[in-house]
Coordinates of C-alpha atoms in Angstrom, one line a residue:
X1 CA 6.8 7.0 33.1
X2 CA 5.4 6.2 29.8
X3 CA 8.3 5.3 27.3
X4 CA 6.2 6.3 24.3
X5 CA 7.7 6.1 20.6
X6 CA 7.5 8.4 19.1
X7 CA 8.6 10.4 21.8
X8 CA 5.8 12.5 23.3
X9 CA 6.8 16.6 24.0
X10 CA 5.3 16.5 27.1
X11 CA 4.2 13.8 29.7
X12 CA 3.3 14.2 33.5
X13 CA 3.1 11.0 35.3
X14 CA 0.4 10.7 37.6
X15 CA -0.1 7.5 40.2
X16 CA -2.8 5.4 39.8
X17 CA -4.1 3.7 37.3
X18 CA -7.2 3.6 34.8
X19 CA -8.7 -0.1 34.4
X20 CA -10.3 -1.5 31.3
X21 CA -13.2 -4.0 32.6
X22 CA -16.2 -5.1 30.4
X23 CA -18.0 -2.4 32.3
X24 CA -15.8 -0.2 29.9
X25 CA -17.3 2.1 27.4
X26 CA -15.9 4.6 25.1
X27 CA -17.9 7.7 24.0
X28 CA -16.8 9.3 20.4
X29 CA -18.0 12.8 20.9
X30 CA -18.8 15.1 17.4
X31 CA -16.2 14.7 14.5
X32 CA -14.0 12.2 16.5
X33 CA -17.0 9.1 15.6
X34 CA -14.2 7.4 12.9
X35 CA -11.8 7.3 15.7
X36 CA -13.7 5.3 18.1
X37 CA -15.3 2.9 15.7
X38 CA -11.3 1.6 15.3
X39 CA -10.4 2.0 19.1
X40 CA -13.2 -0.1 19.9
X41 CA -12.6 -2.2 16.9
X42 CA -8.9 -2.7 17.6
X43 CA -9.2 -3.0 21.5
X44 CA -12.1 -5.9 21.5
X45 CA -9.5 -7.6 18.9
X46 CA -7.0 -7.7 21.5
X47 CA -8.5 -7.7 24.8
X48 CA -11.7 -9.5 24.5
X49 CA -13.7 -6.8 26.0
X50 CA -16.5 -5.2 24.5
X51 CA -15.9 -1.5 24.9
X52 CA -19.6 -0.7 24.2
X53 CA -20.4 3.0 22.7
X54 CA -21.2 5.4 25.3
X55 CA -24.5 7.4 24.7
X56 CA -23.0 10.6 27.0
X57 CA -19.7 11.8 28.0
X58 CA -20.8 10.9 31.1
X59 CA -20.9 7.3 31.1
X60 CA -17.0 6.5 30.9
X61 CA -16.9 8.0 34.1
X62 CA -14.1 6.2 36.0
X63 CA -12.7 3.3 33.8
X64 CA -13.9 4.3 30.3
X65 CA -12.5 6.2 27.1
X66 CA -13.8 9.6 26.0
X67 CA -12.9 11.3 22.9
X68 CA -13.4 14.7 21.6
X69 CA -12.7 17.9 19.5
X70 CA -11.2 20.8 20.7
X71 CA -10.3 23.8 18.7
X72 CA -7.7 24.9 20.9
X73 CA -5.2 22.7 19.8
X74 CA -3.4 22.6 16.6
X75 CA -4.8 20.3 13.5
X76 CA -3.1 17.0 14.7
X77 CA -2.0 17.7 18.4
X78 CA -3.9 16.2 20.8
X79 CA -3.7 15.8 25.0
X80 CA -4.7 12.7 26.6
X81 CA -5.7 12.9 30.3
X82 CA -5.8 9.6 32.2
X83 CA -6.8 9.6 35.9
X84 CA -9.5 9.0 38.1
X85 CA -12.6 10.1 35.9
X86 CA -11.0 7.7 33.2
X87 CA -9.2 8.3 29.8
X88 CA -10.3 11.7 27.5
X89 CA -8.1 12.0 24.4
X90 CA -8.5 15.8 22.5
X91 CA -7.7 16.6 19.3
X92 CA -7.4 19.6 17.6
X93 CA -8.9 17.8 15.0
X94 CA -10.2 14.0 13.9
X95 CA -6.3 13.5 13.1
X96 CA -5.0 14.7 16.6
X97 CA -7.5 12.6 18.1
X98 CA -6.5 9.1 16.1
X99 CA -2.7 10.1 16.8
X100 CA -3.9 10.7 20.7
X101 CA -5.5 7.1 20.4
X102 CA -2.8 5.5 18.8
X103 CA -0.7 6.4 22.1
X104 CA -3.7 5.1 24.5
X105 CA -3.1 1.5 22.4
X106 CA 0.8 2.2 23.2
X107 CA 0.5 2.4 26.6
X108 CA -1.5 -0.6 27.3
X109 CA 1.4 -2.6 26.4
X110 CA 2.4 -4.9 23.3
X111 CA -0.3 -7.1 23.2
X112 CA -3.0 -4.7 22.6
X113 CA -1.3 -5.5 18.8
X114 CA -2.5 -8.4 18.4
X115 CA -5.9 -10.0 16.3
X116 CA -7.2 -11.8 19.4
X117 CA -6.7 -12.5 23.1
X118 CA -4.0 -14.7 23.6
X119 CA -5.7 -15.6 27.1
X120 CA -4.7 -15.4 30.8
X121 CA -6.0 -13.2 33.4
X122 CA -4.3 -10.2 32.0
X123 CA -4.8 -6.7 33.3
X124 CA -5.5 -3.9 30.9
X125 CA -4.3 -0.8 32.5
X126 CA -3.7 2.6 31.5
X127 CA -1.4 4.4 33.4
X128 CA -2.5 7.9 35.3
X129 CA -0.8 10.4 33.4
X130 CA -0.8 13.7 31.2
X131 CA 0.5 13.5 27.9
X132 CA 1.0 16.6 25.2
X133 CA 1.9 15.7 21.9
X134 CA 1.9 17.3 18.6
X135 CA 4.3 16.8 15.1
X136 CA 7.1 18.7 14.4
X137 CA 6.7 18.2 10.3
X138 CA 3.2 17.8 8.4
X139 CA 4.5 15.2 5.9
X140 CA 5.9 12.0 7.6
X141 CA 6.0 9.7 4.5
X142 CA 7.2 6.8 3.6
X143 CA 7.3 5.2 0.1
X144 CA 6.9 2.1 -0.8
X145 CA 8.2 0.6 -4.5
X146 CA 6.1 -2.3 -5.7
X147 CA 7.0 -1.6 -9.2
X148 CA 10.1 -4.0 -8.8
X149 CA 8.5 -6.5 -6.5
X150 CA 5.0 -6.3 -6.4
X151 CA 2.8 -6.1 -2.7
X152 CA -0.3 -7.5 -3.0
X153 CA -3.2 -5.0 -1.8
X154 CA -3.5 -6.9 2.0
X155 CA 0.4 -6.1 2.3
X156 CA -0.1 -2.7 1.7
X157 CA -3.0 -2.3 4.4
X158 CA -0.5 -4.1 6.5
X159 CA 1.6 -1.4 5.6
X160 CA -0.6 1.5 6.5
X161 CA -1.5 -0.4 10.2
X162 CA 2.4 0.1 10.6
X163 CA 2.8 3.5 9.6
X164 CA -0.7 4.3 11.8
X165 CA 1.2 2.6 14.5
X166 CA 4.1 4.8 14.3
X167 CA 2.4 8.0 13.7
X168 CA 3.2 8.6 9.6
X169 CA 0.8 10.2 8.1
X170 CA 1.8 10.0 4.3
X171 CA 2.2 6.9 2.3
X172 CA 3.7 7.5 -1.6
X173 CA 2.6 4.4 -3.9
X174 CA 5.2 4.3 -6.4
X175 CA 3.1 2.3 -9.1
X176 CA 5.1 2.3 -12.3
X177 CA 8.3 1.4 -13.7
X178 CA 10.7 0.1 -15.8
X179 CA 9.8 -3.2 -14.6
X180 CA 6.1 -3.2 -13.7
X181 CA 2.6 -1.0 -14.1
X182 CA 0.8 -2.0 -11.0
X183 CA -3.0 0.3 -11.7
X184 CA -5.6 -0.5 -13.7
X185 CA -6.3 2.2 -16.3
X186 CA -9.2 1.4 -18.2
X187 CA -9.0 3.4 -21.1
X188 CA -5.5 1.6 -21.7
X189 CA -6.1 -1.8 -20.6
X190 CA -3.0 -3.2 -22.0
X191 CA -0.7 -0.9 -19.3
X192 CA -1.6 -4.1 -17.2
X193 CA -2.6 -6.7 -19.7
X194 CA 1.3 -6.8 -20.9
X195 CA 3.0 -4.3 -18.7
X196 CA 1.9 -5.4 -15.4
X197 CA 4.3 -8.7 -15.5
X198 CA 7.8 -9.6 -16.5
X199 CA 8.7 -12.8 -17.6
X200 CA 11.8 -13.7 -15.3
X201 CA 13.6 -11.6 -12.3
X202 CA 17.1 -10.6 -11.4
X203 CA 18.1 -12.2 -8.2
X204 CA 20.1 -9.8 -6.4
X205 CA 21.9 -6.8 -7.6
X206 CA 22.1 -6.5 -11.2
X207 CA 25.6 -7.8 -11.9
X208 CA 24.2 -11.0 -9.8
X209 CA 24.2 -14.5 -12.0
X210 CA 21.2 -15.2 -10.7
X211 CA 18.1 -15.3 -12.0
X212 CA 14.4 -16.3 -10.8
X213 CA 13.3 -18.1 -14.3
X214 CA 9.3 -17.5 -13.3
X215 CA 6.8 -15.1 -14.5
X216 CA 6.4 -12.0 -11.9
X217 CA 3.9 -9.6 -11.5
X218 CA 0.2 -8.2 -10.6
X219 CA -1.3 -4.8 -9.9
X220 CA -4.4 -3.6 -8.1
X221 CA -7.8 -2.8 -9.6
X222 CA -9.4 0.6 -9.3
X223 CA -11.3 -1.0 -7.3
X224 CA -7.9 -2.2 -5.1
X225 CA -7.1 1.5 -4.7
X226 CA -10.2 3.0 -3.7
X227 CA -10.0 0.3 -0.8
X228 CA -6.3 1.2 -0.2
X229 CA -7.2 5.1 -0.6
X230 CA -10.3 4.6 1.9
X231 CA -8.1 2.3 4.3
X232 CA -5.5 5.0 4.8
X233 CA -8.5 7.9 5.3
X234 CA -9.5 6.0 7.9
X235 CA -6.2 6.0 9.5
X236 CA -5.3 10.0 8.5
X237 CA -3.1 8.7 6.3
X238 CA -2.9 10.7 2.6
X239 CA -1.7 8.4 -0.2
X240 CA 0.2 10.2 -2.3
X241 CA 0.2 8.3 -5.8
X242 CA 3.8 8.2 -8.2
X243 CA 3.7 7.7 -12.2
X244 CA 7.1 7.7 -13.2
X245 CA 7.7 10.4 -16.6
X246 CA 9.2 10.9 -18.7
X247 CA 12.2 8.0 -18.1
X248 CA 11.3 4.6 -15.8
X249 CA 8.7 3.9 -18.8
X250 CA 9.7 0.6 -20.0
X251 CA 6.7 -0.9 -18.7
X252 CA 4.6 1.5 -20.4
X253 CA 6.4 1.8 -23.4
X254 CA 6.0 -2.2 -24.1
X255 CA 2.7 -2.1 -23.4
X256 CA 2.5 0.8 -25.9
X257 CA 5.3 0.9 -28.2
X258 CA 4.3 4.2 -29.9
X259 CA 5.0 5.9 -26.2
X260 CA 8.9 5.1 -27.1
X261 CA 11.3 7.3 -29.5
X262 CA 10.2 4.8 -32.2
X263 CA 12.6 6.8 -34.9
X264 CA 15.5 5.2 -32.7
X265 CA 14.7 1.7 -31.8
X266 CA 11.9 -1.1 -32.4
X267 CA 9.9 -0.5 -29.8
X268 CA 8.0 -3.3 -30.6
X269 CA 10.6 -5.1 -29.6
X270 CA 10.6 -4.3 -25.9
X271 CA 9.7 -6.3 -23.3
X272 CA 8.7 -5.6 -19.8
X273 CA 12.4 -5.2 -17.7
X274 CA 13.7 -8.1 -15.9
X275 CA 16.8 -6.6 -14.4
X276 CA 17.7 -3.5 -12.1
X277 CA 19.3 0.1 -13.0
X278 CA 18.2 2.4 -15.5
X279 CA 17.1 1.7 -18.7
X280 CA 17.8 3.7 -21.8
X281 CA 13.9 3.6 -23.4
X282 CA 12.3 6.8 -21.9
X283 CA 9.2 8.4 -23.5
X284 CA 9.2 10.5 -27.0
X285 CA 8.0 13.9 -26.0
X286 CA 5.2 13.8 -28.3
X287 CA 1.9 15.2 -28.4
X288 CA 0.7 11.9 -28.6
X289 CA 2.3 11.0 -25.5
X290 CA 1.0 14.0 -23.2
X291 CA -2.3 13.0 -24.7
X292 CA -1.6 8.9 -23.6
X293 CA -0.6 10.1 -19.9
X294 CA -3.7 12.9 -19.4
X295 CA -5.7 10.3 -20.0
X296 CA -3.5 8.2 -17.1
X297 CA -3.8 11.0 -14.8
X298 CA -7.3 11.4 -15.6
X299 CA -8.3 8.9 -14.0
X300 CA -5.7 8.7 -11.1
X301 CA -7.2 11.7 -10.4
X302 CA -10.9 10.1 -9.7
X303 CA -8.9 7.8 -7.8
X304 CA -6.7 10.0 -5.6
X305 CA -7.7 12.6 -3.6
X306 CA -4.5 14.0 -2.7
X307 CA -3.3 17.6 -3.0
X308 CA 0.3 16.4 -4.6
X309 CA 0.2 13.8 -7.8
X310 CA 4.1 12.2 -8.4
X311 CA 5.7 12.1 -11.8
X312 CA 8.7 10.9 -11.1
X313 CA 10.9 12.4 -13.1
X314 CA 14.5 10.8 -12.1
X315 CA 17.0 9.3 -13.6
X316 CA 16.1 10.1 -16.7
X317 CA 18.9 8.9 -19.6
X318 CA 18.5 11.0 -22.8
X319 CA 20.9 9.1 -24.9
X320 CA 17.8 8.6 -27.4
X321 CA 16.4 12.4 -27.3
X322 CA 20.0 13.2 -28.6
X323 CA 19.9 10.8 -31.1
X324 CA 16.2 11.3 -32.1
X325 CA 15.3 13.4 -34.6
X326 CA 11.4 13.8 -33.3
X327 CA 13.2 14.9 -29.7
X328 CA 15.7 17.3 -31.6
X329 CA 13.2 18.9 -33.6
X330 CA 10.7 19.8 -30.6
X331 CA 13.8 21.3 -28.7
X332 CA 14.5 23.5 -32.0
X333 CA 10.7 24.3 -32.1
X334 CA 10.1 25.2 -28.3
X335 CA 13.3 27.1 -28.4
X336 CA 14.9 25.1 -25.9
X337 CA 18.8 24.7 -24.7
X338 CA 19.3 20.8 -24.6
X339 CA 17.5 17.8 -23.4
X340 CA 17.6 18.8 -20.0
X341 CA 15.2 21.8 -20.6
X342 CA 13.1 19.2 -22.9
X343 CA 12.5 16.9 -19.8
X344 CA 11.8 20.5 -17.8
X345 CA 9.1 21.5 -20.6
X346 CA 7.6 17.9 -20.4
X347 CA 7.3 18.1 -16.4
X348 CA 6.4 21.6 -17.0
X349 CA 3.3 20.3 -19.1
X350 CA 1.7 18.3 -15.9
X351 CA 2.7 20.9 -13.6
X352 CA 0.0 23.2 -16.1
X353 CA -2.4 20.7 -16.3
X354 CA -2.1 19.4 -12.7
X355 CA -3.0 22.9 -11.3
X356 CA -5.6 23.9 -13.6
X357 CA -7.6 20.7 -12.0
X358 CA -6.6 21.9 -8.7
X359 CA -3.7 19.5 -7.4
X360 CA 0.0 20.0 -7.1
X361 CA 3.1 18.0 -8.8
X362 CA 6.0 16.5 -7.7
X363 CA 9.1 15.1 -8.3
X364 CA 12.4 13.7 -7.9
X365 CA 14.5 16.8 -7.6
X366 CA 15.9 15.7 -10.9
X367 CA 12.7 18.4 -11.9
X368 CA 15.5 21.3 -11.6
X369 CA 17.0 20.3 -14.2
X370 CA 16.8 23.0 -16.7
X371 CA 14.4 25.1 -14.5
X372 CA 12.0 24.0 -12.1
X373 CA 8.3 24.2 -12.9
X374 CA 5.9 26.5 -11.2
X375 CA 4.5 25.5 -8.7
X376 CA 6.0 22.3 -8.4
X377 CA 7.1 20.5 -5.5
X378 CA 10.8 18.4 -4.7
X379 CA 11.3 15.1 -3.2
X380 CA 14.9 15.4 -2.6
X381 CA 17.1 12.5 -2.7
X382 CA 20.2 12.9 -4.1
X383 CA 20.9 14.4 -0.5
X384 CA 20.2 18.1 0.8
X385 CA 21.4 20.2 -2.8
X386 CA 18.5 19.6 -4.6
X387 CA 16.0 20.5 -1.6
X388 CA 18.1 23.6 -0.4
X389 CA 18.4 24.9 -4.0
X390 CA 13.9 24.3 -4.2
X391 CA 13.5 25.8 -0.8
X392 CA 15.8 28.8 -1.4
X393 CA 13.8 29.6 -4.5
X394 CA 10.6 29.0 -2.8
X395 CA 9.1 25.6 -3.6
X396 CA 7.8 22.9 -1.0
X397 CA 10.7 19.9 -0.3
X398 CA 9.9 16.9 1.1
X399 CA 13.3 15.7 2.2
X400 CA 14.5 12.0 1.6
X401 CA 17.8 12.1 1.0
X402 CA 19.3 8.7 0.5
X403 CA 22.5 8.4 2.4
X404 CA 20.2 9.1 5.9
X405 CA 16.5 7.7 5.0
X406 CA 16.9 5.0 1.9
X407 CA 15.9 2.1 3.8
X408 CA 17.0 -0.7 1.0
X409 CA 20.7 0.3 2.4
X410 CA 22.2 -2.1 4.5
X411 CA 21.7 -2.0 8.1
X412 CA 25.3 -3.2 9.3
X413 CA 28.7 -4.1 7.7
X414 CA 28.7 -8.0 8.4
X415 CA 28.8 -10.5 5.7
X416 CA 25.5 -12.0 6.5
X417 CA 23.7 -9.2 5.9
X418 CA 21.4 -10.1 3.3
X419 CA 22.0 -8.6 -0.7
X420 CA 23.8 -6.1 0.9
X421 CA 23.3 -2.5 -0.9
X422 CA 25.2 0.3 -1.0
X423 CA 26.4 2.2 2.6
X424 CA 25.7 0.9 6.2
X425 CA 22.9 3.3 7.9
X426 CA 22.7 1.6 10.5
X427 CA 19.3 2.6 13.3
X428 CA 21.6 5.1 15.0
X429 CA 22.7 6.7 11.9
X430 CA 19.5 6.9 10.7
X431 CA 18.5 8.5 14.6
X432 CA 20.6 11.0 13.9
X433 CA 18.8 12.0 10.8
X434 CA 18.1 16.2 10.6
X435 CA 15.6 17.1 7.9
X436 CA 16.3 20.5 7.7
X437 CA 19.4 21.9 6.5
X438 CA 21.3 24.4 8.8
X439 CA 22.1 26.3 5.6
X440 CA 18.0 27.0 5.4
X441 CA 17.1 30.3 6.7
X442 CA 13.8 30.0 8.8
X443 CA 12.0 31.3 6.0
X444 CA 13.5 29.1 3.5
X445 CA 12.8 25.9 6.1
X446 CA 9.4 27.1 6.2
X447 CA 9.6 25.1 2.3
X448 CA 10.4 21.7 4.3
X449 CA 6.8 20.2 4.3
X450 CA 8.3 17.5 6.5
X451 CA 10.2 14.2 5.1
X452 CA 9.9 10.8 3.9
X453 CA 11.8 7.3 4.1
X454 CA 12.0 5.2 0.7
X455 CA 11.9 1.4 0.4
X456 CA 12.7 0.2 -3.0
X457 CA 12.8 -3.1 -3.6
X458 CA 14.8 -4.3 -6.4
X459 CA 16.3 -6.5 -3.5
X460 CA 12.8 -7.6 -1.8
X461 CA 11.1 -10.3 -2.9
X462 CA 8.6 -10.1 -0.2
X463 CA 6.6 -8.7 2.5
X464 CA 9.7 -10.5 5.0
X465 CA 12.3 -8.9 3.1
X466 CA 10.7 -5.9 3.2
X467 CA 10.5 -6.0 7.0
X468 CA 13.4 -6.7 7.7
X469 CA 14.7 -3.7 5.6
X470 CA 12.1 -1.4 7.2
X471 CA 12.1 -2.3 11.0
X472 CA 13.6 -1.0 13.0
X473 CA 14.8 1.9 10.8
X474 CA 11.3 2.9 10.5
X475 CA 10.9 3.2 13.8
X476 CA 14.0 5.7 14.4
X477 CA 12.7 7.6 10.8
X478 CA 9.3 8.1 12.7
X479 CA 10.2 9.1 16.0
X480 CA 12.4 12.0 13.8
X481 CA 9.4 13.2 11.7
X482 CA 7.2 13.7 14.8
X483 CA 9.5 14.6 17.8
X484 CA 11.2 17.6 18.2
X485 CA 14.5 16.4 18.9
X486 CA 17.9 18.1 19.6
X487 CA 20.4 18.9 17.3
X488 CA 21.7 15.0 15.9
X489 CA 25.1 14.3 18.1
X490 CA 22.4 16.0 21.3
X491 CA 19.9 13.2 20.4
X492 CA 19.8 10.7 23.2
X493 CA 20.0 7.6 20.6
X494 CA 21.2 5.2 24.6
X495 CA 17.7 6.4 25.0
X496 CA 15.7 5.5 22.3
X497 CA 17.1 1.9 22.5
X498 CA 15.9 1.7 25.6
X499 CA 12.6 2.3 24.7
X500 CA 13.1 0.4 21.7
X501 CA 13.8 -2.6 24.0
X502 CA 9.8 -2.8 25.0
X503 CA 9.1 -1.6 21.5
X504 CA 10.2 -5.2 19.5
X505 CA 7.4 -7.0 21.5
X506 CA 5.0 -4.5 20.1
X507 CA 6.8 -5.1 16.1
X508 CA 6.5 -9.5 17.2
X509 CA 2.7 -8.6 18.3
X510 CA 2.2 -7.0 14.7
X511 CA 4.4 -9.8 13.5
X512 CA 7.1 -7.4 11.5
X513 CA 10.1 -9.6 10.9
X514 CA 12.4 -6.6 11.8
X515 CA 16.6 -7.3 12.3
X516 CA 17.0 -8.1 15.6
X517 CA 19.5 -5.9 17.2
X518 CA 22.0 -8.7 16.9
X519 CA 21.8 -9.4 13.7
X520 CA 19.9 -11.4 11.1
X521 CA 18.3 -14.8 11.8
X522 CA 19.1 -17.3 9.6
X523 CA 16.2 -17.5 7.6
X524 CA 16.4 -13.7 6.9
X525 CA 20.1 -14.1 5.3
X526 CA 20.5 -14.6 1.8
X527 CA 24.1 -16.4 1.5
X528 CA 25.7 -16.1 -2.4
X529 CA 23.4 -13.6 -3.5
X530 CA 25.6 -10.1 -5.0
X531 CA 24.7 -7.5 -3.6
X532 CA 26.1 -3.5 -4.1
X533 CA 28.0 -2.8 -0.8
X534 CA 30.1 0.9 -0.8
X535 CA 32.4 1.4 1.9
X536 CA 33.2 4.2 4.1
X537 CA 30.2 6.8 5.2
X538 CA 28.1 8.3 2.6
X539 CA 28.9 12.2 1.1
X540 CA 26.8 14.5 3.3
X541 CA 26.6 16.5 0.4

């Protein structure tokens, strides 16, 4: 029996085999022709054979791979036959077919991951079986922060190859911050000239001694994106872009000090952020800055083709609105409560302008503060409140709530674990993970467009770092956003270690430098670097 991960709904084992020979071919039929071009692509990289492209259905007869449409099934299920006429995969639609070939690549085993043969006379053998399979949620996302630690463009394709690999469909670039503007926007070239790189870093958590006394930075050309935007299409993968407003801004706001409450500080003064937390210089909510970012969405938007366009809007101090007399005397002329309905009118703006060029915002489900803005969308992470109080009055929630699904937590209690950060979730806790909250009514769950794990990576230098944060957490997230699972203490988590067993070769055939179930090598601990660690389990608030 296959021991798929994600875990398939349905699978019927059969009891032969199908062979893969250079004889082989595989035939792409109408809509599924992206599809084959990366199965054959990815299969001749690992196996050595050439997999030619069938002319008709007919010539895979026996040991080859068949692909097509069939509108039966829904927009990303698929079915994958394998017996003695060969393999067929069938999608309801290009998606359902990829996700259908993404299993075929599972069941040949580990080292149909890697970039070349690694030799041997090696069988490659699929096994006769049935399998049905379709997602439980529509978004399975996971966000990656290079704001704080920048990954260079071939890290983020990496990236994508993993989430492909593990059947996650949407990946949320969060660009800007406080310490970094990682996208080229040509009419403000300076958002990369100055705010793109910091002069030194924090080494560990902010109360850490520590610094790294180098120069940090970099950020990707339009050009970068529209390879990054192109390279997830390919994989049915929706990148799902983030410009943090109206706080996180620093960046920004040194590269354009006018963007700051200039009536309060010297913005002049300001320098690209070198350490962690949340600073205090948030935007001036200013004509003049809803003009600056229009322009920055304007051309995220030629960039992006994505229904939902991230603002951000967390964490958001207002310690300057209240002492600003600009920010005071917009709330006294829009009529406004407090600060917290200024931020509401300023998200409010993008909402207006976002739908009028027919996309959707979203935010950090700090947006409800002071009234939530039409139309608008909720990434919830200060666990469930935020998402149940969006759903209830009917707005879209994608939920990412950090005490389950922040993957820069710390994976186990032990003192080697490296910068360790905030509670231990460890892989079964986050196994156990429920997206929905029981307190939804059906209709009100109907809101959950699906949910998302976060990396930030204040704490992650590099690609390893990130890793080893990521796998195999990401692995348990995944299996959660496509499997319908039981109830969480139901969930057979003896089970999915088991599978997980056989699935570490395939993570050392990608070459993820995941934790290994007994803990971290030494080359992945960072020894005498502070970290954040909170004991005791997280509020399940």
């Amino acid at each position: 029996m296959a021991e798929l991960i994600p875990a398939a709904r349905d699978v019927v084992a059969g009891s032969g085999e199908v062979r893969l020979t250079a004889r082989s071919q595989v035939h792409a039929g109408t809509g599924t022709e992206g599809t084959g071009r990366w199965l054959r692509g990815v299969l001749w990289q690992a196996t050595g054979l050439p997999l030619h492209e069938a002319r008709e259905p007919e010539d895979t007869e026996g040991d080859g791979i068949g692909l097509r449409l069939d509108p039966g099934l829904g927009p990303e299920e698929y079915r994958l036959v394998s017996d003695e006429t060969g393999v067929l995969i069938e999608g309801g639609s290009a998606a359902g077919v990829f996700w259908g070939a993404q299993t075929l690549r599972q069941l040949l085993g580990p080292d149909a991951y890697r970039k070349a043969p690694v030799g041997g006379d090696r069988t490659w053998a699929v096994p006769h079986l049935t399998v049905q399979d379709a997602p439980r949620f529509r978004w399975r996302g996971l966000m990656l922060d290079v704001a704080r630690h920048f990954m260079p463009k071939e890290g983020v394709l990496r990236y994508l190859d993993l989430m492909a690999a593990h059947k996650l469909n949407v990946f949320h670039f969060h660009l800007t911050d406080d310490q970094g503007w990682r996208i080229e926007i040509k009419r403000y070239p300076r958002l990369t000239e100055v705010g793109s790189w910091r002069a030194r870093t924090k080494f560990g958590h902010r109360a850490s001694p520590l610094w790294e006394e180098k120069p940090h930075g970099g950020f990707y050309t339009q050009d970068d994106i529209r390879e990054i935007v192109a390279y997830a299409a390919e994989r049915h993968i929706t990148v799902v872009p983030e410009i943090d407003v109206p706080g996180h801004s620093q960046a920004a706001i040194a590269a354009y000090p006018e963007l700051g409450n200039t009536d309060v500080i010297d913005t002049s003064s300001l320098r690209v952020w070198d350490s962690w937390g949340i600073s205090e210089n948030v935007l001036a909510p200013t004509d003049n800055t809803l003009r600056f970012y229009e322009g920055v969405f304007e051309e995220l938007l030629e960039l992006f083709p994505s229904e939902f366009i991230h603002v951000g809007g967390d964490e958001c101090l207002k310690d300057q609105w209240r002492r600003s007399p600009t920010a005071q005397a917009r709330i006294k002329e829009l009529g406004l409560a407090d600060e917290d309905a200024l931020q509401s009118w300023f998200i409010g703006h993008f909402d207006t302008w976002l739908t009028a060029r027919g996309r959707r915002l979203i935010g950090w489900d700090e947006i409800l503060e002071g009234g939530l803005a039409e139309g608008a969308a909720v990434s919830s992470w200060r666990g469930y409140q935020g998402g149940i109080a969006a759903a209830r009055s009917g707005h879209d929630v994608v939920m990412c709530p950090e005490q389950h699904v922040y993957l820069d937590y710390r994976q186990d209690a032990g003192e080697d674990e490296p910068v360790p950060i905030a509670y231990v979730r460890t892989l079964e806790d986050v196994y156990r993970f429920e997206p929905v909250p029981p307190q939804l009514t059906s209709e009100e769950a109907a809101h959950v467009l699906g949910t998302q794990a976060n990396l930030w990576t204040e704490v992650m230098e590099d690609h390893a770092r990130v890793d080893y944060q990521a796998f195999p957490r990401l692995v348990a997230f995944a299996e959660v956003a496509w499997s319908a699972l039981p109830a969480p203490a139901e969930r057979d988590f003896a089970g999915f270690e088991r599978r997980m067993a056989a699935h570490y070769g395939l993570l050392d055939a990608l070459g993820v430098g995941y934790r290994p179930p007994t803990g971290p090598l030494p080359w992945q601990q960072r020894p005498g670097v502070l970290g954040r660690p909170i004991e005791g389990a997280p509020p399940n608030r």
